[in-house]
Structures are given as structure tokens and as C-alpha cells.
Coordinates of C-alpha atoms and ligand atoms in Angstrom, one line a residue:
X30 CA 73.8 58.5 26.2
X31 CA 73.8 61.8 28.1
X32 CA 70.7 63.1 29.9
X33 CA 69.0 65.9 28.1
X34 CA 68.3 67.5 31.4
X35 CA 70.6 70.4 32.1
X36 CA 72.8 69.5 35.1
X37 CA 75.1 71.9 36.9
X38 CA 78.4 70.3 37.9
X39 CA 79.9 70.4 41.4
X40 CA 79.0 69.4 44.9
X41 CA 76.1 70.7 46.9
X42 CA 73.5 70.7 44.3
X43 CA 70.9 69.2 46.5
X44 CA 71.6 71.9 49.1
X45 CA 71.4 74.6 46.5
X46 CA 68.2 73.3 45.2
X47 CA 66.7 73.2 48.7
X48 CA 67.7 76.8 49.1
X49 CA 66.2 77.8 45.7
X50 CA 63.0 76.0 46.6
X51 CA 62.9 77.6 50.0
X52 CA 63.4 81.1 48.4
X53 CA 60.9 80.8 45.6
X54 CA 58.3 78.4 46.8
X55 CA 55.7 78.8 49.4
X56 CA 54.9 75.1 49.2
X57 CA 58.5 74.0 49.7
X58 CA 59.3 76.7 52.3
X59 CA 56.8 74.9 54.4
X60 CA 58.4 71.5 53.6
X61 CA 61.9 72.9 54.4
X62 CA 60.9 74.3 57.8
X63 CA 61.8 72.3 61.0
X64 CA 58.3 71.0 61.2
X65 CA 58.7 68.3 58.6
X66 CA 55.8 66.6 56.9
X67 CA 57.3 64.0 54.6
X68 CA 60.7 63.7 52.9
X69 CA 62.4 66.5 50.9
X70 CA 61.0 67.1 47.5
X71 CA 63.8 68.9 45.7
X72 CA 65.9 66.0 44.5
X73 CA 66.8 66.4 40.8
X74 CA 65.3 64.1 38.2
X75 CA 67.0 60.7 38.3
X76 CA 70.0 60.8 36.0
X77 CA 71.3 58.3 33.5
X78 CA 73.3 56.2 36.0
X79 CA 77.0 56.2 35.7
X80 CA 78.9 52.9 35.6
X81 CA 79.7 53.1 39.4
X82 CA 76.2 54.1 40.5
X83 CA 74.7 51.7 43.0
X84 CA 71.1 51.3 44.1
X85 CA 71.0 51.2 47.8
X86 CA 68.0 50.2 50.0
X87 CA 67.9 51.8 53.4
X88 CA 65.6 50.5 56.1
X89 CA 64.8 52.9 59.0
X90 CA 63.0 52.3 62.3
X91 CA 60.1 54.8 61.6
X92 CA 58.7 57.1 58.8
X93 CA 60.1 60.0 60.8
X94 CA 63.6 58.5 60.9
X95 CA 63.4 57.9 57.1
X96 CA 62.5 61.5 56.4
X97 CA 65.1 62.9 58.8
X98 CA 67.8 60.8 57.2
X99 CA 66.8 62.2 53.8
X100 CA 66.8 65.7 55.0
X101 CA 70.3 65.2 56.5
X102 CA 71.5 63.8 53.3
X103 CA 70.0 66.7 51.3
X104 CA 72.2 69.0 53.3
X105 CA 75.3 66.9 53.2
X106 CA 77.1 68.2 50.1
X107 CA 76.4 65.3 47.8
X108 CA 76.7 65.3 44.0
X109 CA 73.9 66.1 41.6
X110 CA 73.5 62.5 40.7
X111 CA 72.6 61.2 44.2
X112 CA 68.8 60.9 44.2
X113 CA 65.8 59.2 45.7
X114 CA 64.7 56.4 43.4
X115 CA 61.6 55.4 45.2
X116 CA 60.0 54.6 48.6
X117 CA 59.8 50.9 49.2
X118 CA 57.6 51.5 52.3
X119 CA 57.0 54.1 54.9
X120 CA 60.2 52.9 56.6
X121 CA 62.3 52.2 53.5
X122 CA 63.9 54.2 50.7
X123 CA 65.9 53.3 47.6
X124 CA 68.7 55.7 46.6
X125 CA 70.8 56.0 43.5
X126 CA 74.3 56.6 44.9
X127 CA 77.4 57.3 42.7
X128 CA 80.5 55.9 44.4
X129 CA 81.7 59.4 45.2
X130 CA 78.6 59.9 47.5
X131 CA 78.8 56.5 49.3
X132 CA 80.5 57.9 52.4
X133 CA 78.1 60.8 52.7
X134 CA 75.2 58.3 52.7
X135 CA 76.8 56.1 55.3
X136 CA 77.6 59.2 57.5
X137 CA 74.0 60.4 57.4
X138 CA 72.6 57.0 58.5
X139 CA 71.2 56.7 62.0
X140 CA 72.8 53.9 64.1
X141 CA 69.6 51.7 63.9
X142 CA 69.3 51.9 60.1
X143 CA 70.0 48.9 57.8
X144 CA 71.7 49.5 54.5
X145 CA 71.5 46.9 51.7
X146 CA 73.1 47.1 48.3
X147 CA 70.4 46.2 45.9
X148 CA 72.5 46.7 42.8
X149 CA 76.2 47.5 42.8
X150 CA 76.3 48.5 39.1
X151 CA 73.0 50.0 38.0
X152 CA 74.7 51.3 34.8
X153 CA 75.5 47.6 34.0
X154 CA 71.9 46.5 34.6
X155 CA 70.7 49.2 32.3
X156 CA 73.1 48.3 29.6
X157 CA 72.2 44.6 29.8
X158 CA 68.5 45.5 29.4
X159 CA 69.3 47.7 26.4
X160 CA 71.4 45.0 24.7
X161 CA 68.7 42.4 25.3
X162 CA 66.0 44.5 23.8
X163 CA 67.9 45.9 20.9
X164 CA 67.4 42.8 18.6
X165 CA 63.6 42.7 19.2
X166 CA 62.6 46.3 19.2
X167 CA 61.3 46.6 15.6
X168 CA 59.2 43.5 15.4
X169 CA 55.5 43.9 15.5
X170 CA 54.4 40.4 14.3
X171 CA 53.5 39.1 17.7
X172 CA 52.0 35.6 18.1
X173 CA 48.3 36.6 18.6
X174 CA 46.6 38.7 21.2
X175 CA 46.0 36.2 24.0
X176 CA 47.9 36.1 27.3
X177 CA 50.1 33.5 25.7
X178 CA 51.3 36.0 23.0
X179 CA 55.0 36.6 22.8
X180 CA 54.2 40.3 23.2
X181 CA 54.3 39.6 27.0
X182 CA 57.8 38.0 26.9
X183 CA 59.7 41.3 27.2
X184 CA 59.3 45.0 27.4
X185 CA 58.1 46.7 24.3
X186 CA 58.6 50.0 22.5
X187 CA 55.6 52.4 22.2
X188 CA 55.3 51.4 18.5
X189 CA 55.0 47.7 19.6
X190 CA 52.5 48.6 22.2
X191 CA 50.4 50.4 19.6
X192 CA 50.7 47.4 17.2
X193 CA 49.4 45.1 20.0
X194 CA 46.5 47.4 20.8
X195 CA 45.6 47.6 17.1
X196 CA 45.6 43.8 16.9
X197 CA 43.4 43.6 20.0
X198 CA 40.9 46.1 18.5
X199 CA 40.9 44.1 15.2
X200 CA 40.3 40.8 16.9
X201 CA 37.4 42.0 19.1
X202 CA 35.6 44.6 17.1
X203 CA 32.3 44.4 19.1
X204 CA 33.6 44.2 22.7
X205 CA 36.5 46.6 22.3
X206 CA 36.7 50.2 20.8
X207 CA 39.6 52.5 20.6
X208 CA 39.5 56.3 20.9
X209 CA 41.9 59.2 21.4
X210 CA 41.4 60.7 24.9
X211 CA 43.7 63.7 24.4
X212 CA 47.1 64.8 23.2
X213 CA 50.5 64.9 24.9
X214 CA 52.6 68.0 25.4
X215 CA 54.5 67.1 22.2
X216 CA 51.2 66.5 20.4
X217 CA 51.0 62.8 20.3
X218 CA 47.6 61.1 20.6
X219 CA 46.9 59.4 24.0
X220 CA 45.2 56.2 23.0
X221 CA 42.4 54.7 25.2
X222 CA 40.0 51.8 24.7
X223 CA 36.7 50.8 26.1
X224 CA 35.8 47.2 26.9
X225 CA 32.1 46.3 26.9
X226 CA 31.8 42.6 27.4
X227 CA 28.5 41.3 26.0
X228 CA 27.5 44.8 24.8
X229 CA 28.4 47.3 22.1
X230 CA 31.6 49.1 22.9
X231 CA 30.7 52.0 20.5
X232 CA 27.6 53.0 22.5
X233 CA 27.5 54.3 26.0
X234 CA 25.1 52.1 27.9
X235 CA 23.7 54.1 30.8
X236 CA 22.7 50.9 32.6
X237 CA 26.3 49.9 33.0
X238 CA 28.8 51.2 35.5
X239 CA 32.2 52.5 34.5
X240 CA 35.7 51.6 35.5
X241 CA 38.7 53.7 34.8
X242 CA 42.1 51.9 34.4
X243 CA 45.3 53.7 33.5
X244 CA 49.0 53.0 33.4
X245 CA 52.2 54.6 32.3
X246 CA 51.8 58.0 34.0
X247 CA 55.4 57.7 35.0
X248 CA 57.7 57.1 32.0
X249 CA 60.2 54.7 33.5
X250 CA 57.7 52.3 35.1
X251 CA 57.8 49.9 32.1
X252 CA 56.0 47.1 33.9
X253 CA 52.7 49.0 34.2
X254 CA 51.6 49.2 30.5
X255 CA 52.0 45.4 29.8
X256 CA 50.3 44.5 33.1
X257 CA 47.2 46.5 32.1
X258 CA 47.3 45.0 28.6
X259 CA 47.6 41.5 30.0
X260 CA 44.5 42.1 32.1
X261 CA 42.6 43.4 29.1
X262 CA 43.8 40.5 27.0
X263 CA 42.7 38.0 29.6
X264 CA 39.3 39.6 29.9
X265 CA 38.8 39.4 26.2
X266 CA 40.1 35.9 25.9
X267 CA 38.0 34.5 28.8
X268 CA 34.8 36.2 27.8
X269 CA 34.7 35.7 24.0
X270 CA 32.0 33.3 23.1
X271 CA 30.9 31.2 26.2
X272 CA 34.4 30.5 27.5
X273 CA 33.9 31.7 31.0
X274 CA 30.3 32.5 31.8
X275 CA 30.7 33.6 35.4
X276 CA 33.4 36.1 34.4
X277 CA 31.3 37.2 31.4
X278 CA 28.4 37.9 33.7
X279 CA 30.5 39.8 36.1
X280 CA 32.3 41.9 33.4
X281 CA 29.1 42.6 31.5
X282 CA 28.0 44.9 34.4
X283 CA 30.8 47.4 33.5
X284 CA 32.2 49.5 30.7
X285 CA 35.9 49.4 31.4
X286 CA 38.0 52.3 30.1
X287 CA 41.6 51.5 29.6
X288 CA 44.6 53.8 28.9
X289 CA 47.8 51.7 28.8
X290 CA 50.3 54.6 28.3
X291 CA 49.2 58.0 29.6
X292 CA 52.7 59.6 29.3
X293 CA 53.5 58.7 25.7
X294 CA 56.2 61.4 25.3
X295 CA 58.0 60.3 28.5
X296 CA 57.8 56.6 27.6
X297 CA 59.3 57.3 24.2
X298 CA 62.0 59.3 25.9
X299 CA 63.0 56.4 28.2
X300 CA 63.6 54.3 25.1
X301 CA 66.2 56.9 23.9
X302 CA 68.6 56.2 26.7
X303 CA 67.3 58.3 29.5
X304 CA 65.8 55.1 31.1
X305 CA 65.0 56.6 34.5
X306 CA 63.0 59.6 33.3
X307 CA 59.8 59.9 35.2
X308 CA 57.9 63.1 34.2
X309 CA 56.2 64.2 31.0
X310 CA 58.3 66.3 28.5
X311 CA 56.9 69.7 29.2
X312 CA 59.2 72.6 28.3
X313 CA 59.0 74.7 31.4
X314 CA 59.1 78.4 30.6
X315 CA 61.9 80.2 32.3
X316 CA 63.7 77.0 33.2
X317 CA 66.2 74.7 31.5
X318 CA 64.6 71.7 33.3
X319 CA 62.0 69.7 31.4
X320 CA 59.0 67.9 32.7
X321 CA 56.1 67.9 35.2
X322 CA 55.3 65.0 37.4
X323 CA 51.9 64.0 36.2
X324 CA 51.2 62.3 39.5
X325 CA 51.5 65.6 41.3
X326 CA 49.5 67.6 38.8
X327 CA 45.9 66.5 39.4
X328 CA 43.4 68.6 41.3
X329 CA 41.4 69.5 43.2
X330 CA 42.9 73.0 43.5
X331 CA 42.5 73.0 47.2
X332 CA 45.1 70.1 47.6
X333 CA 47.3 70.5 44.5
X334 CA 51.0 71.0 45.3
X335 CA 50.4 71.0 49.1
X336 CA 52.3 67.9 50.1
X337 CA 55.1 65.7 48.7
X338 CA 55.4 68.1 45.7
X339 CA 57.9 70.7 44.6
X340 CA 57.6 74.0 42.7
X341 CA 61.2 73.5 41.5
X342 CA 61.1 72.4 37.8
X343 CA 64.2 70.3 38.2
X344 CA 62.5 68.1 40.8
X345 CA 61.2 64.7 40.0
X346 CA 58.0 65.7 41.9
X347 CA 57.5 69.1 40.2
X348 CA 53.8 69.8 40.4
X349 CA 53.5 72.2 37.4
X350 CA 52.2 75.7 37.3
X351 CA 48.7 74.9 38.3
X352 CA 46.4 71.9 38.8
X353 CA 45.9 70.2 35.4
X354 CA 48.4 72.4 33.7
X355 CA 49.5 69.3 31.7
X356 CA 47.6 68.0 28.7
X357 CA 48.1 64.4 29.9
X358 CA 46.3 65.0 33.2
X359 CA 43.7 67.1 31.5
X360 CA 42.9 64.2 29.1
X361 CA 42.7 61.6 31.9
X362 CA 40.7 63.7 34.3
X363 CA 38.2 64.7 31.5
X364 CA 37.8 61.0 30.6
X365 CA 37.2 60.2 34.2
X366 CA 34.8 63.1 34.6
X367 CA 32.8 62.0 31.5
X368 CA 32.2 58.4 32.7
X369 CA 28.6 57.6 33.8
X370 CA 28.1 55.7 37.1
X371 CA 31.8 55.3 37.7
X372 CA 32.5 52.6 40.3
X373 CA 36.3 52.3 40.4
X374 CA 39.6 53.9 39.2
X375 CA 43.0 52.3 39.3
X376 CA 46.3 53.9 38.4
X377 CA 49.1 51.3 37.8
X378 CA 52.6 52.2 38.8
X379 CA 55.9 50.6 39.8
X380 CA 57.2 49.7 42.2
X381 CA 56.2 48.6 45.7
X382 CA 54.5 46.2 45.9
X383 CA 51.7 48.3 47.5
X384 CA 48.1 49.1 47.1
X385 CA 47.5 52.7 48.0
X386 CA 44.0 54.2 48.6
X387 CA 42.7 57.6 49.5
X388 CA 43.5 59.8 51.1
X389 CA 47.1 60.4 50.2
X390 CA 47.5 64.2 50.6
X391 CA 46.8 64.1 54.3
X392 CA 46.9 61.7 57.2
X393 CA 43.2 62.3 57.7
X394 CA 41.2 59.2 56.7
X395 CA 38.6 59.2 54.0
X396 CA 35.2 60.2 55.3
X397 CA 32.9 58.0 57.3
X398 CA 33.0 54.3 56.4
X399 CA 34.9 55.0 53.2
X400 CA 38.4 54.4 54.7
X401 CA 37.4 51.0 56.1
X402 CA 35.7 50.1 52.8
X403 CA 38.8 51.0 50.8
X404 CA 41.0 49.1 53.1
X405 CA 38.8 46.1 52.8
X406 CA 38.9 46.2 49.0
X407 CA 42.6 46.7 49.0
X408 CA 43.0 43.7 51.3
X409 CA 40.8 41.5 49.2
X410 CA 42.9 42.5 46.2
X411 CA 46.2 41.8 48.1
X412 CA 44.9 38.4 49.1
X413 CA 43.9 37.5 45.6
X414 CA 47.3 38.7 44.3
X415 CA 49.2 36.7 46.9
X416 CA 47.3 33.5 46.0
X417 CA 48.8 33.6 42.5
X418 CA 52.6 33.8 43.0
X419 CA 52.9 34.5 46.7
X420 CA 53.8 38.1 46.1
X421 CA 52.9 40.4 49.1
X422 CA 51.3 43.8 48.2
X423 CA 50.9 46.0 51.2
X424 CA 47.6 47.8 51.4
X425 CA 47.6 51.3 53.0
X426 CA 46.3 54.9 52.7
X427 CA 48.6 56.7 50.3
X428 CA 49.6 59.2 53.0
X429 CA 51.1 56.4 55.0
X430 CA 53.8 56.0 52.4
X431 CA 54.3 59.7 52.7
X432 CA 51.8 62.5 52.2
X433 CA 51.6 63.5 48.6
X434 CA 49.1 65.5 46.7
X435 CA 48.2 65.7 43.0
X436 CA 47.5 62.1 42.2
X437 CA 44.5 60.5 40.5
X438 CA 43.2 58.7 43.5
X439 CA 42.4 61.7 45.7
X440 CA 40.9 63.5 42.7
X441 CA 38.7 60.5 42.0
X442 CA 37.6 60.3 45.6
X443 CA 36.9 64.0 46.0
X444 CA 35.0 64.4 42.7
X445 CA 33.2 61.0 42.5
X446 CA 33.6 59.5 46.0
X447 CA 34.6 56.2 44.5
X448 CA 37.2 53.6 45.5
X449 CA 40.5 54.5 43.8
X450 CA 43.8 52.8 44.0
X451 CA 47.4 53.4 43.1
X452 CA 48.7 49.9 42.5
X453 CA 52.5 49.9 42.9
X454 CA 53.5 46.7 41.1
X455 CA 56.2 44.2 42.0
X456 CA 60.0 44.6 41.6
X457 CA 63.0 46.1 43.4
X458 CA 63.4 48.9 41.0
X459 CA 62.5 50.1 37.5
X460 CA 64.7 47.8 35.6
X461 CA 63.5 44.3 36.3
X462 CA 63.8 40.9 34.5
X463 CA 61.1 40.5 31.8
X464 CA 59.7 37.4 33.6
X465 CA 58.0 39.9 35.9
X466 CA 55.6 40.9 33.1
X467 CA 53.6 37.6 33.0
X468 CA 53.7 37.2 36.8
X469 CA 52.6 40.8 37.3
X470 CA 49.8 40.4 34.7
X471 CA 48.6 37.1 36.2
X472 CA 48.5 38.3 39.8
X473 CA 46.9 41.7 39.0
X474 CA 44.3 40.0 36.7
X475 CA 43.2 38.0 39.7
X476 CA 43.4 41.0 42.0
X477 CA 41.1 43.1 39.9
X478 CA 38.6 40.4 39.3
X479 CA 38.2 39.6 43.0
X480 CA 37.2 43.2 43.9
X481 CA 34.6 43.7 41.1
X482 CA 31.7 41.9 43.0
X483 CA 32.3 44.2 46.0
X484 CA 31.9 47.4 44.1
Ligands
ZN520 ZN1 54.8 56.0 39.5

């Protein structure tokens, strides 16, 4: 199925887009100057991969070498479909490379770089996923709401996710309440829930502290919604009745606000064939390119669109027209703003695995003892995660991956001065085997529980 994003044919698109951004954007003029601060931000939205598109992983000796390589590549006359898929670490980048661009990538590599082919045929991997899911996409009669439910056996459509949420709400009417936290650009409700273990979830208890958990800001990151639902399912299962009294005592200190799919429009779009779509589905006035990167659209105004962002609507990191221009980020920030005694915020993404903490828009550390405290919490979380399946999650300030503004965690830090994490879940890409769902859920369930006593 063809991408709905308008794409201009021919070579040199990346170069042209750099030029456009430099002409029309003060933010990207700064990025395009010889004094580089991070990688280029003008890559086009990830396309529907062609049959011969490979996913390459490139390891470089330093963050600077990684960014210089990408800048060289951006000016190398490559096709419109070559794009940055994600950053696997501060010294590593994954690229989507059509066969026609393979030579250009190899020519731009420094001598001390290491190139690995992660997937020779990404189009084939995508097709296999689609074929596997096709037979199961309309079923909503899952086997219960516990962590053993067959809901967690594979990735689910948004209708299936809603059905599972409805089943959870019906099964635990006292501890769990649902509400609509806002509407998407296309007018769909953004569904949230609040978990009040041992309390009444329909009443705000000022004596409790609040936790904000969200997933699915980026449409293609299919592992994040089921991971968050697995954590919720586990909390409910373990604390109903007197099953697990220590956990019940721990969780009863908090009201936990949970939004499993923030970017509903984008998530639905990825199920229509445009599997690597990242942004929301904003129609950008004056442009044929759709979508704003919600994870570049958060305030505060003083940092919005200053780093790792683009003012070019075709970019996958397009920051929008102003901070909180998007209804999805408005909904989530207003929810966070409304919470009493908020103690923690986590935004689940894929992939890393990494645990990013503030600050991420600048290399400056968070104030005073905050940076050390956040690093300690992230390390405790990483240790707990590793103990479950041996998976390494690397803790670091978000800026160490590359400086980028407009995410939840800096906003949460600047407005509430709380620990806030972007948890980049496991996997080597966005299309991963479904066995990762249970493993991701199990390890992040443990990772979250272990930091709660430290808040
Ligand atoms: Zn993401």
C-alpha cells in the first residue's frame, strides 16, 4: 500500500530538504551551520519500505562521528526513501536504505565505523507481520484480563486495545476508572484510566501522590501500549483481594494515571499499511506533508523546537507551529498539570533499550542533586529490568542520545520538578516478534515497581 505522504521523485531530496529548512527555519539554520549540535533533522518521514529496503545499523566511534556521518549522507544525493530509523545509542544509528542508496551509505562511512545489516529485506519482515496478524485482527474475545490473557500474545488493533481496556474496567470497577483526557486531531477520544489500589478511583484523594504513565505517542512503536497494559494488568491482578499485600501497600500510596495510546490517529494509520508512520495525523496548512512529531511538540516555550527538531513539515521530527499546537500533547500536558502531588512521569517508547532522564534539550545537567537522583532511579530500574530476562537498558540523560527538545520529560521536570523518564523498550527496530510483548511487560513491570519506594 502506498504511503499517503506526498513524496517528490528523484535524487537529492535530502539535500533539497536541508536547503529548504535552512532557508525557511531559524531553528534549522542553526542546525545546518558548521557548528553542529546533534544530527540533521530534515529526513523525510519513514516510507513504506520497498522490497529491497534494508535496515542497516552503523556503529561509530563517537557521538560527533555519528552526526558528521549523517550530515555527510544528507548531502550525498541519496533517494527520498533513505532515512534515519532510530538512534540505537549515542554512537549508533539505524538507517532504512533502499538498495539504490547502499553505495552512498558505504561511501559516507568513516574508516573506523562498523556497518551491520540488521535486516536485508524490511519489506518482507513487514509483510510477514501483516500476514500473521490478518487472521486475528477482528477478535475481541480475549481469555480474561490477567497477564496470562491471550491479548498479550500478539500486537493488537486499536479496537482490540479498547476492548481489553473495557474488560479491565468492567473487572475492577472500584480500583480502576476510565475517562477521556482529550481528543485527537481527527476527533477521536484519547482514553485514559486511573488506578487507585485500595481506594476509590472515582474520587481524587488529596492524600495520595500521583503517577503519570503514557505510551503510544509515536504511532509505529507498537510494543509500548501492550507493555503499559501488561503493567496495569499485573498491578490489578496482584493487588485484588489480599493476593500480594506488600505490593498492595506500596501501590495504595499512589493514584496511577495511565494512557496506553496517546496518538490514536497515528496508531490506526499504521494498521492501514503505513507501518512506519511516527507522527500524529495533523493536516499542516500550506503543506502537503501530514503530521507533527508529538515528542517534539511539548513546551515549555523557551525550549520548544530548539534542538533535534525541524520546522519542515515533511520531517519526522517536525515540531509543529508552536508548543502544544497539537490536541494530543494538549490533552496529556493538561492531564499532567491537573495531577495533585505528582511524583513520577514515564513515557514509554521503542526502541533502545534505554532509560532517558532530564535534561534532554541541553547537555546541561538537571539542577543540584536532581541529575544524580534521576540517574540513581534509572539505574535501579535498569537493574530490576536486567534481573528478569537479562536485557540491558542503558540509563542516560536524554541529551546524551542527542539533544532534543519538546518531549514530556523536560516539561515534567521544568513544571513539576519530578523524576520523568522516556523508557525506550527492547527490540532492534519497530517490527519485532510478538514474544517481545510478554518479556517487555514482565521486565518493565519489575522495573517500575522497584523505583516506587524511592520516590
Ligand atoms: Zn518514540
